[in-house]
Coordinates of C-alpha atoms (C1' of nucleotides) in Angstrom, one line a residue:
Chain A
M110 CA -1.2 16.6 -73.3
S111 CA 1.9 18.0 -71.6
D112 CA 3.0 15.3 -69.1
E113 CA 6.4 16.8 -68.6
T114 CA 5.9 16.7 -64.8
S115 CA 4.0 13.5 -64.5
S116 CA 5.9 11.2 -62.1
Q117 CA 4.9 7.7 -62.8
A118 CA 6.2 6.6 -59.5
A119 CA 3.4 8.3 -57.7
P120 CA 1.4 5.6 -55.9
S121 CA -2.2 5.2 -54.9
V122 CA -3.5 8.0 -57.1
T123 CA -5.0 7.7 -60.6
P124 CA -2.5 9.5 -62.8
K125 CA -5.1 11.7 -64.6
A126 CA -2.3 14.1 -65.4
S127 CA -3.1 17.8 -66.0
Y128 CA -6.6 18.7 -65.2
H129 CA -6.9 22.2 -64.1
H130 CA -3.8 22.7 -62.2
G131 CA -1.5 19.9 -63.4
D132 CA -1.0 17.6 -60.6
L133 CA -1.9 19.5 -57.5
R134 CA -1.8 16.4 -55.2
A135 CA 1.8 15.8 -55.9
Q136 CA 2.7 19.4 -55.7
L137 CA 1.0 19.7 -52.3
I138 CA 2.9 16.8 -51.0
A139 CA 6.1 18.3 -52.3
A140 CA 5.3 21.6 -50.6
V141 CA 4.6 19.9 -47.3
R142 CA 7.8 18.0 -47.6
E143 CA 9.7 21.2 -48.0
L144 CA 7.9 22.8 -45.1
V145 CA 8.5 19.8 -42.8
E146 CA 12.2 20.0 -43.8
T147 CA 12.4 23.7 -43.0
H148 CA 10.2 24.0 -40.0
G149 CA 10.2 20.5 -38.6
P150 CA 7.3 18.1 -38.2
D151 CA 4.2 20.0 -37.1
G152 CA 5.8 23.1 -38.6
F153 CA 3.5 22.9 -41.6
S154 CA 0.0 24.0 -42.3
V155 CA -2.5 23.3 -45.0
A156 CA -2.8 27.0 -45.7
E157 CA 0.9 27.4 -46.2
A158 CA 1.2 24.4 -48.4
A159 CA -1.7 25.7 -50.6
R160 CA 0.0 29.0 -50.8
R161 CA 3.2 27.4 -52.0
A162 CA 1.3 25.4 -54.6
G163 CA -0.4 28.6 -55.8
V164 CA -3.9 27.6 -55.0
S165 CA -6.6 28.7 -52.6
S166 CA -6.6 27.3 -49.1
A167 CA -9.7 25.3 -49.9
A168 CA -8.2 23.5 -52.9
P169 CA -6.3 20.8 -50.9
Y170 CA -9.5 19.5 -49.6
K171 CA -10.4 18.2 -53.0
H172 CA -7.5 15.8 -52.7
F173 CA -7.2 15.1 -49.0
K174 CA -9.7 14.5 -46.4
D175 CA -7.9 16.6 -43.8
R176 CA -4.4 17.7 -42.8
H177 CA -3.5 14.3 -41.4
E178 CA -4.1 12.7 -44.8
I179 CA -1.6 15.1 -46.4
L180 CA 1.0 14.2 -43.9
R181 CA 0.4 10.6 -44.5
G182 CA 0.9 11.2 -48.2
V183 CA 4.3 12.8 -47.5
V184 CA 5.3 9.9 -45.3
S185 CA 4.1 7.3 -47.8
E186 CA 6.1 8.9 -50.6
A187 CA 9.2 9.3 -48.4
M188 CA 9.0 5.6 -47.5
D189 CA 8.9 4.6 -51.1
R190 CA 12.0 6.6 -51.8
L191 CA 13.8 5.3 -48.7
R192 CA 13.1 1.7 -49.7
A193 CA 14.2 2.4 -53.3
E194 CA 17.5 3.8 -52.1
M195 CA 18.1 0.9 -49.8
E196 CA 17.6 -1.5 -52.6
I197 CA 19.9 0.5 -54.9
G198 CA 22.5 0.4 -52.1
A199 CA 22.2 -3.4 -51.8
A200 CA 22.3 -3.9 -55.5
A201 CA 25.6 -2.0 -55.8
H202 CA 27.5 -4.8 -54.1
A203 CA 27.9 -8.6 -54.5
P204 CA 24.8 -10.4 -53.3
G205 CA 25.4 -11.9 -49.9
S206 CA 28.4 -9.8 -49.2
L207 CA 28.9 -7.9 -45.9
E208 CA 29.3 -4.8 -48.1
A209 CA 25.7 -5.2 -49.4
V210 CA 24.4 -5.2 -45.8
A211 CA 26.5 -2.2 -44.9
A212 CA 25.3 -0.4 -48.1
V213 CA 21.7 -0.8 -47.1
G214 CA 22.5 0.9 -43.8
Q215 CA 24.5 3.6 -45.6
A216 CA 21.5 4.4 -47.8
Y217 CA 19.4 4.7 -44.6
V218 CA 21.8 7.0 -43.0
D219 CA 22.2 9.1 -46.1
F220 CA 18.5 9.5 -46.4
A221 CA 18.3 10.7 -42.8
R222 CA 21.1 13.2 -43.4
A223 CA 19.6 14.4 -46.6
E224 CA 16.1 14.9 -45.3
P225 CA 16.2 15.0 -41.5
G226 CA 12.9 16.7 -41.2
V227 CA 11.1 14.1 -43.3
F228 CA 13.0 11.3 -41.6
R229 CA 11.8 12.5 -38.2
L230 CA 8.3 12.8 -39.6
V231 CA 8.3 9.2 -40.9
F232 CA 9.2 7.9 -37.5
G233 CA 7.3 10.4 -35.4
L234 CA 3.8 10.1 -36.8
T235 CA 1.8 9.5 -33.7
E236 CA -1.3 11.7 -33.7
G237 CA -4.1 10.6 -35.9
H238 CA -2.2 7.9 -37.7
E239 CA -2.1 5.0 -35.3
N240 CA -3.8 2.7 -37.7
A241 CA -2.6 3.4 -41.2
P242 CA -2.1 -0.1 -42.6
D243 CA -0.5 1.1 -45.8
L244 CA 2.3 2.9 -43.9
L245 CA 2.9 0.0 -41.6
A246 CA 3.2 -2.2 -44.7
K247 CA 5.7 0.1 -46.2
G248 CA 7.7 0.1 -43.0
E249 CA 7.7 -3.7 -43.2
G250 CA 8.8 -3.4 -46.8
C251 CA 11.9 -1.3 -45.7
F252 CA 12.7 -3.8 -43.0
G253 CA 12.4 -6.5 -45.6
V254 CA 15.3 -5.1 -47.5
V255 CA 17.5 -5.4 -44.5
V256 CA 16.2 -8.9 -43.8
Q257 CA 16.9 -9.9 -47.4
A258 CA 20.5 -8.6 -47.3
V259 CA 21.1 -10.3 -44.0
A260 CA 19.6 -13.6 -45.2
A261 CA 21.8 -13.6 -48.3
C262 CA 24.8 -12.9 -46.2
L263 CA 24.1 -15.8 -43.9
S264 CA 22.9 -18.1 -46.6
L265 CA 19.7 -18.5 -44.8
T266 CA 16.0 -18.0 -45.7
P267 CA 14.5 -14.6 -44.8
A268 CA 12.0 -16.3 -42.6
D269 CA 14.6 -17.8 -40.4
P270 CA 14.2 -16.4 -36.8
D271 CA 18.0 -15.9 -36.6
V272 CA 17.9 -13.8 -39.6
Q273 CA 15.1 -11.8 -38.3
R274 CA 16.8 -11.2 -35.0
R275 CA 20.1 -10.2 -36.5
A276 CA 18.4 -7.9 -39.0
Y277 CA 16.5 -6.3 -36.2
L278 CA 19.7 -5.7 -34.3
L279 CA 21.3 -4.2 -37.3
W280 CA 18.4 -2.0 -38.1
S281 CA 18.3 -0.7 -34.5
F282 CA 21.9 0.3 -34.8
V283 CA 21.4 2.0 -38.2
H284 CA 18.2 3.7 -37.0
G285 CA 19.9 5.0 -33.8
H286 CA 23.0 6.2 -35.6
S287 CA 20.8 8.0 -38.1
F288 CA 18.9 9.8 -35.4
L289 CA 22.0 10.7 -33.4
T290 CA 23.7 11.9 -36.5
I291 CA 20.9 14.4 -37.4
D292 CA 20.6 15.4 -33.8
M293 CA 24.2 16.3 -33.4
K294 CA 24.8 17.7 -36.9
H295 CA 26.6 20.7 -35.4
K296 CA 29.0 19.0 -33.0
V297 CA 30.5 15.8 -34.4
A298 CA 30.5 17.0 -38.0
A299 CA 34.1 16.3 -39.0
A300 CA 34.9 13.2 -37.0
E301 CA 31.8 11.4 -37.8
I302 CA 31.7 11.0 -41.5
N303 CA 33.2 7.5 -41.3
D304 CA 29.7 6.0 -41.5
W305 CA 31.0 3.2 -43.6
D306 CA 33.6 2.0 -41.2
Y307 CA 31.0 2.0 -38.4
L308 CA 28.5 0.1 -40.6
M309 CA 31.0 -2.5 -41.7
E310 CA 32.2 -3.0 -38.1
I311 CA 28.7 -3.3 -36.7
S312 CA 27.6 -5.6 -39.5
R313 CA 30.6 -7.8 -38.9
A314 CA 30.0 -7.8 -35.2
I315 CA 26.4 -8.8 -35.5
L316 CA 26.7 -11.2 -38.4
A317 CA 30.0 -12.8 -37.6
P318 CA 29.1 -15.2 -34.8
S319 CA 27.3 -17.3 -37.4
V320 CA 29.4 -16.4 -40.5
S321 CA 32.9 -17.1 -39.3
Chain B
M209 CA 6.2 26.3 6.2
S210 CA 4.6 23.4 4.4
D211 CA 7.2 21.9 2.1
E212 CA 5.3 18.7 1.6
T213 CA 5.6 19.2 -2.2
S214 CA 9.1 20.6 -2.4
S215 CA 11.2 18.5 -4.7
Q216 CA 14.8 19.1 -3.8
A217 CA 15.9 17.5 -7.1
A218 CA 14.6 20.5 -9.1
P219 CA 17.6 22.1 -10.8
S220 CA 18.3 25.6 -11.9
V221 CA 15.6 27.3 -9.9
T222 CA 15.9 28.8 -6.4
P223 CA 13.8 26.6 -4.2
K224 CA 11.8 29.4 -2.6
A225 CA 9.1 26.9 -1.8
S226 CA 5.5 28.1 -1.5
Y227 CA 4.9 31.7 -2.5
H228 CA 1.5 32.2 -3.8
H229 CA 0.9 29.1 -5.6
G230 CA 3.4 26.7 -4.2
D231 CA 5.8 25.8 -6.9
L232 CA 4.1 26.8 -10.1
R233 CA 7.2 26.4 -12.2
A234 CA 7.5 22.7 -11.3
Q235 CA 3.8 22.1 -11.7
L236 CA 3.8 23.7 -15.1
I237 CA 6.6 21.5 -16.2
A238 CA 4.7 18.5 -14.9
A239 CA 1.6 19.6 -16.8
V240 CA 3.5 20.0 -20.0
R241 CA 5.1 16.6 -19.5
E242 CA 1.7 15.0 -19.3
L243 CA 0.5 16.9 -22.3
V244 CA 3.4 15.9 -24.4
E245 CA 2.9 12.3 -23.2
T246 CA -0.7 12.3 -24.2
H247 CA -0.8 14.4 -27.3
G248 CA 2.8 14.1 -28.6
P249 CA 5.4 16.8 -29.0
D250 CA 3.9 20.0 -30.2
G251 CA 0.6 18.7 -28.8
F252 CA 0.9 21.1 -25.9
S253 CA 0.0 24.7 -25.3
V254 CA 0.9 27.2 -22.7
A255 CA -2.8 27.9 -22.2
E256 CA -3.6 24.3 -21.5
A257 CA -0.7 23.8 -19.2
A258 CA -1.8 26.9 -17.2
R259 CA -5.3 25.5 -17.1
R260 CA -4.0 22.2 -15.7
A261 CA -2.0 24.0 -13.1
G262 CA -5.0 26.0 -12.1
V263 CA -3.7 29.4 -12.9
S264 CA -4.5 32.1 -15.5
S265 CA -2.9 31.8 -18.9
A266 CA -0.6 34.7 -18.2
A267 CA 0.9 33.2 -15.1
P268 CA 3.4 31.0 -16.9
Y269 CA 5.1 34.1 -18.2
K270 CA 6.3 34.9 -14.7
H271 CA 8.4 31.8 -14.9
F272 CA 9.3 31.3 -18.5
K273 CA 10.2 33.7 -21.3
D274 CA 8.1 31.9 -23.8
R275 CA 6.7 28.6 -24.8
H276 CA 10.0 27.3 -26.0
E277 CA 11.5 27.9 -22.6
I278 CA 8.9 25.7 -21.0
L279 CA 9.6 22.9 -23.3
R280 CA 13.3 23.2 -22.6
G281 CA 12.5 22.9 -19.0
V282 CA 10.6 19.7 -19.6
V283 CA 13.5 18.3 -21.6
S284 CA 16.1 19.4 -19.0
E285 CA 14.2 17.7 -16.2
A286 CA 13.7 14.6 -18.3
M287 CA 17.3 14.3 -19.1
D288 CA 18.2 14.5 -15.4
R289 CA 15.9 11.6 -14.7
L290 CA 17.2 9.6 -17.6
R291 CA 20.7 10.0 -16.5
A292 CA 19.9 9.2 -12.9
E293 CA 18.2 6.0 -14.0
M294 CA 21.1 5.0 -16.2
E295 CA 23.4 5.4 -13.3
I296 CA 21.2 3.4 -11.0
G297 CA 21.2 0.7 -13.7
A298 CA 24.9 0.6 -13.9
A299 CA 25.3 0.6 -10.1
A300 CA 23.1 -2.5 -9.8
H301 CA 25.8 -4.7 -11.3
A302 CA 29.5 -5.4 -10.7
P303 CA 31.6 -2.5 -11.9
G304 CA 33.2 -3.4 -15.2
S305 CA 30.8 -6.2 -15.9
L306 CA 29.0 -6.7 -19.2
E307 CA 25.9 -6.7 -17.2
A308 CA 26.5 -3.2 -16.0
V309 CA 26.8 -2.0 -19.6
A310 CA 23.6 -3.8 -20.6
A311 CA 21.8 -2.3 -17.6
V312 CA 22.6 1.2 -18.7
G313 CA 21.0 0.3 -22.0
Q314 CA 18.1 -1.3 -20.3
A315 CA 17.4 1.9 -18.3
Y316 CA 17.5 3.8 -21.5
V317 CA 15.0 1.5 -23.1
D318 CA 12.8 1.5 -20.0
F319 CA 12.7 5.2 -20.0
A320 CA 11.6 5.4 -23.6
R321 CA 8.9 2.8 -23.0
A322 CA 7.6 4.5 -19.9
E323 CA 7.5 8.0 -21.4
P324 CA 7.6 7.7 -25.2
G325 CA 6.3 11.2 -25.7
V326 CA 8.9 12.9 -23.6
F327 CA 11.6 10.6 -25.0
R328 CA 10.6 11.8 -28.5
L329 CA 10.6 15.4 -27.3
V330 CA 14.1 15.1 -25.8
F331 CA 15.5 14.0 -29.1
G332 CA 13.3 16.0 -31.4
L333 CA 13.8 19.5 -30.2
T334 CA 14.7 21.3 -33.3
E335 CA 12.7 24.5 -33.5
G336 CA 14.0 27.4 -31.4
H337 CA 16.4 25.3 -29.4
E338 CA 19.4 24.8 -31.7
N339 CA 21.8 26.4 -29.2
A340 CA 20.8 25.4 -25.7
P341 CA 24.2 24.7 -24.1
D342 CA 22.8 23.3 -20.9
L343 CA 20.8 20.7 -22.8
L344 CA 23.8 19.7 -24.9
A345 CA 25.8 19.4 -21.7
K346 CA 23.2 17.1 -20.2
G347 CA 23.2 15.0 -23.4
E348 CA 26.9 14.7 -23.0
G349 CA 26.3 13.7 -19.4
C350 CA 24.1 10.8 -20.4
F351 CA 26.5 9.7 -23.0
G352 CA 29.2 9.9 -20.3
V353 CA 27.4 7.2 -18.3
V354 CA 27.7 4.8 -21.2
V355 CA 31.3 5.8 -21.8
Q356 CA 32.1 5.1 -18.2
A357 CA 30.5 1.7 -18.2
V358 CA 32.3 0.8 -21.4
A359 CA 35.6 2.0 -20.1
A360 CA 35.3 0.0 -16.9
C361 CA 34.3 -3.0 -18.9
L362 CA 37.4 -2.7 -21.1
S363 CA 39.7 -1.6 -18.3
L364 CA 40.5 1.5 -20.3
T365 CA 40.2 5.2 -19.6
P366 CA 37.0 7.0 -20.7
A367 CA 39.1 9.3 -22.9
D368 CA 40.4 6.4 -24.9
P369 CA 39.2 6.8 -28.5
D370 CA 38.4 3.1 -28.7
V371 CA 36.2 3.4 -25.7
Q372 CA 34.5 6.4 -27.2
R373 CA 33.9 4.6 -30.5
R374 CA 32.5 1.5 -28.9
A375 CA 30.3 3.5 -26.5
Y376 CA 28.9 5.3 -29.5
L377 CA 28.2 2.1 -31.4
L378 CA 26.4 0.8 -28.3
W379 CA 24.5 4.0 -27.8
S380 CA 23.4 4.0 -31.4
F381 CA 21.9 0.5 -31.0
V382 CA 20.2 1.3 -27.7
H383 CA 18.8 4.6 -29.1
G384 CA 17.6 2.9 -32.3
H385 CA 16.0 0.0 -30.4
S386 CA 14.3 2.5 -28.1
F387 CA 12.8 4.3 -30.9
L388 CA 11.7 1.3 -32.8
T389 CA 10.2 -0.1 -29.7
I390 CA 8.0 2.8 -29.1
D391 CA 7.1 3.2 -32.7
M392 CA 5.9 -0.4 -33.0
K393 CA 4.4 -0.8 -29.6
H394 CA 1.3 -2.4 -31.1
K395 CA 2.8 -5.0 -33.3
V396 CA 5.8 -6.7 -31.7
A397 CA 4.5 -6.4 -28.2
A398 CA 4.8 -10.0 -27.0
A399 CA 7.8 -11.3 -28.8
E400 CA 10.0 -8.2 -28.1
I401 CA 10.2 -8.0 -24.3
N402 CA 13.5 -9.8 -24.3
D403 CA 15.4 -6.5 -24.3
W404 CA 17.9 -7.9 -21.9
D405 CA 19.0 -10.7 -24.3
Y406 CA 19.4 -8.2 -27.1
L407 CA 21.3 -5.8 -24.9
M408 CA 23.6 -8.5 -23.7
E409 CA 24.2 -9.9 -27.1
I410 CA 24.9 -6.5 -28.7
S411 CA 27.1 -5.5 -25.8
R412 CA 29.1 -8.7 -26.2
A413 CA 29.3 -8.3 -29.9
I414 CA 30.6 -4.7 -29.7
L415 CA 32.9 -5.1 -26.7
A416 CA 34.1 -8.6 -27.3
P417 CA 36.8 -8.0 -30.0
S418 CA 38.9 -6.3 -27.4
V419 CA 37.7 -8.2 -24.3
S420 CA 38.1 -11.8 -25.3
Chain C
dT237 C1' -18.7 16.5 -86.0
dG238 C1' -21.7 19.1 -82.9
dT239 C1' -24.4 19.9 -79.0
dA240 C1' -26.2 19.1 -74.1
dC241 C1' -25.1 17.6 -70.0
dA242 C1' -22.5 15.7 -66.0
dT243 C1' -18.4 15.9 -63.5
dC244 C1' -15.3 17.8 -60.6
dA245 C1' -10.9 20.7 -59.6
dG246 C1' -10.3 25.1 -58.0
dT247 C1' -12.3 29.8 -56.0
dG248 C1' -12.9 33.2 -52.5
dA249 C1' -15.3 34.5 -48.7
dA250 C1' -16.5 33.3 -44.3
dC251 C1' -16.8 30.9 -39.7
dG252 C1' -15.3 29.9 -35.1
dC253 C1' -11.4 28.6 -32.5
dG254 C1' -7.6 28.5 -29.5
dC255 C1' -3.3 30.2 -29.1
dG256 C1' 0.8 33.3 -27.6
dT257 C1' 1.7 37.3 -25.6
dT258 C1' 1.0 41.9 -23.4
dC259 C1' -0.8 45.0 -20.0
dA260 C1' -2.3 47.4 -16.1
dC261 C1' -3.7 45.6 -11.9
dT262 C1' -4.0 43.4 -7.1
dG263 C1' -2.8 41.6 -3.1
dA264 C1' 0.1 38.5 -0.4
dT265 C1' 4.8 38.0 1.2
dG266 C1' 9.3 39.5 2.8
dT267 C1' 12.3 43.2 4.6
dA268 C1' 14.1 47.6 6.8
dC269 C1' 13.7 50.3 10.4
Chain D
dT34 C1' 7.1 43.8 18.2
dG35 C1' 4.9 47.0 14.9
dT36 C1' 4.6 49.7 10.9
dA37 C1' 5.8 51.3 5.9
dC38 C1' 7.4 50.0 1.9
dA39 C1' 9.3 47.2 -2.0
dT40 C1' 8.8 43.1 -4.3
dC41 C1' 6.8 40.0 -7.2
dA42 C1' 3.5 35.9 -8.3
dG43 C1' -0.7 35.6 -10.1
dT44 C1' -5.2 38.0 -12.4
dG45 C1' -8.3 38.7 -16.1
dA46 C1' -9.3 41.2 -20.0
dA47 C1' -7.8 42.1 -24.3
dC48 C1' -5.2 42.0 -28.8
dG49 C1' -4.2 40.2 -33.3
dC50 C1' -3.2 36.1 -35.8
dG51 C1' -3.2 32.1 -38.6
dC52 C1' -5.3 28.0 -38.9
dG53 C1' -8.7 24.1 -40.4
dT54 C1' -12.6 23.5 -42.5
dT55 C1' -17.1 24.5 -44.9
dC56 C1' -19.9 26.4 -48.5
dA57 C1' -22.1 27.9 -52.5
dC58 C1' -20.1 29.1 -56.7
dT59 C1' -17.7 28.8 -61.4
dG60 C1' -15.9 27.3 -65.3
dA61 C1' -13.0 24.0 -67.7
dT62 C1' -12.9 19.2 -69.1
dG63 C1' -14.7 14.7 -70.5
dT64 C1' -18.7 12.0 -72.3
dA65 C1' -23.2 10.5 -74.4
dC66 C1' -25.8 10.9 -78.1

DNA sequence: TGTACATCAGTGAACGCGCGTTCACTGATGTAC
DNA sequence: TGTACATCAGTGAACGCGCGTTCACTGATGTAC
């Protein structure tokens, strides 16, 4: 009846809307996201997430096999958002422009800055998650956004090895900058907000040899 | 008497050699390093480390205030090694050469590949370690190696803002590449071992505009 | 439309576990005389 | 050189804690007739 809180972007779960609780699955994921953000990866517990969602500590097990599956859910959802924001960034500029490439990177950095805990979690999942094909696929998807922007910029096909290589070089830089930024949030604060200049410079440096 | 196991590289601890145990402090750090490597950051416990060192679970508290301090010890030691290897890398090539710059990056990547767990720990310490001045200083020290190589390459002083900026751009790339490499160790394996080409290409791209 | 039944989301109590840390202690080592 | 004492690294038992997970259950919702 009341689907005021139903997020139709939620993937891989039948949207059966309000049953008993409403949508406990989504609320648990949101709770874990907050916990990870506040206490870092591994700083969450099923019990605490259940508490925050207002259910008993056994309830989560109706939606997730174990604690690892909840974490995977958080990561999956985060990757969806990351990709969406990268695409929005690219779309905000002329297709094929250097700015479009830089904007993809900017979206990436912004995401890391906005949710450093989740960002770390996404790229730090190493315990019981070695083989999660859906997550790997979503990672590929994110990289695909970079590849597409680079391909458009170089007027080449995304499958071109040169595009792949340059896209990877760019992604490495953006990834590293994102991590360094959230690691040193105290120190560099003021002098470091010129992401955009850096992103444009590095994009030009990496793409130029074939563009100019 | 028997200082067969005394490592004179151990910092910040008076090397009083074999007391009861030998050098429990160092052995605990080694045990935790292994645990972190095997089970990931947060995958260690004081109890398990003590067990591996062959002492009771209370013994570690004679050397460390709490579990956080042990972790900080591991990170501190790892950063010493990382810096040493970066310096060795730089020293293996002509001072001021592009190769020297790339070699610093190569040492960094090699370290990440050799000890991915510890590498993650070094850059993921976010719980009770916000203000650990010695660790921040060691991070600065590592960055300083990059800065020095870049400065030599550009024939500028390390304090030059342009040197700082280019060094940071380079470090971001190397850092990102290191993380991506250890995250995707399964996938890219074969096609990705050409670190050196990447490092030379990116070093040239970032340093060239002022070199050529 | 009404009733009987199957489904299944959430309960709450309980379990065993390993952990971090403290505590009074022991006994080997180093030091002063 | 020998003895008395202070130091302090390591012991082992104990504590309270929160966690992950299971289990039999309850009661609301959806469905078949």
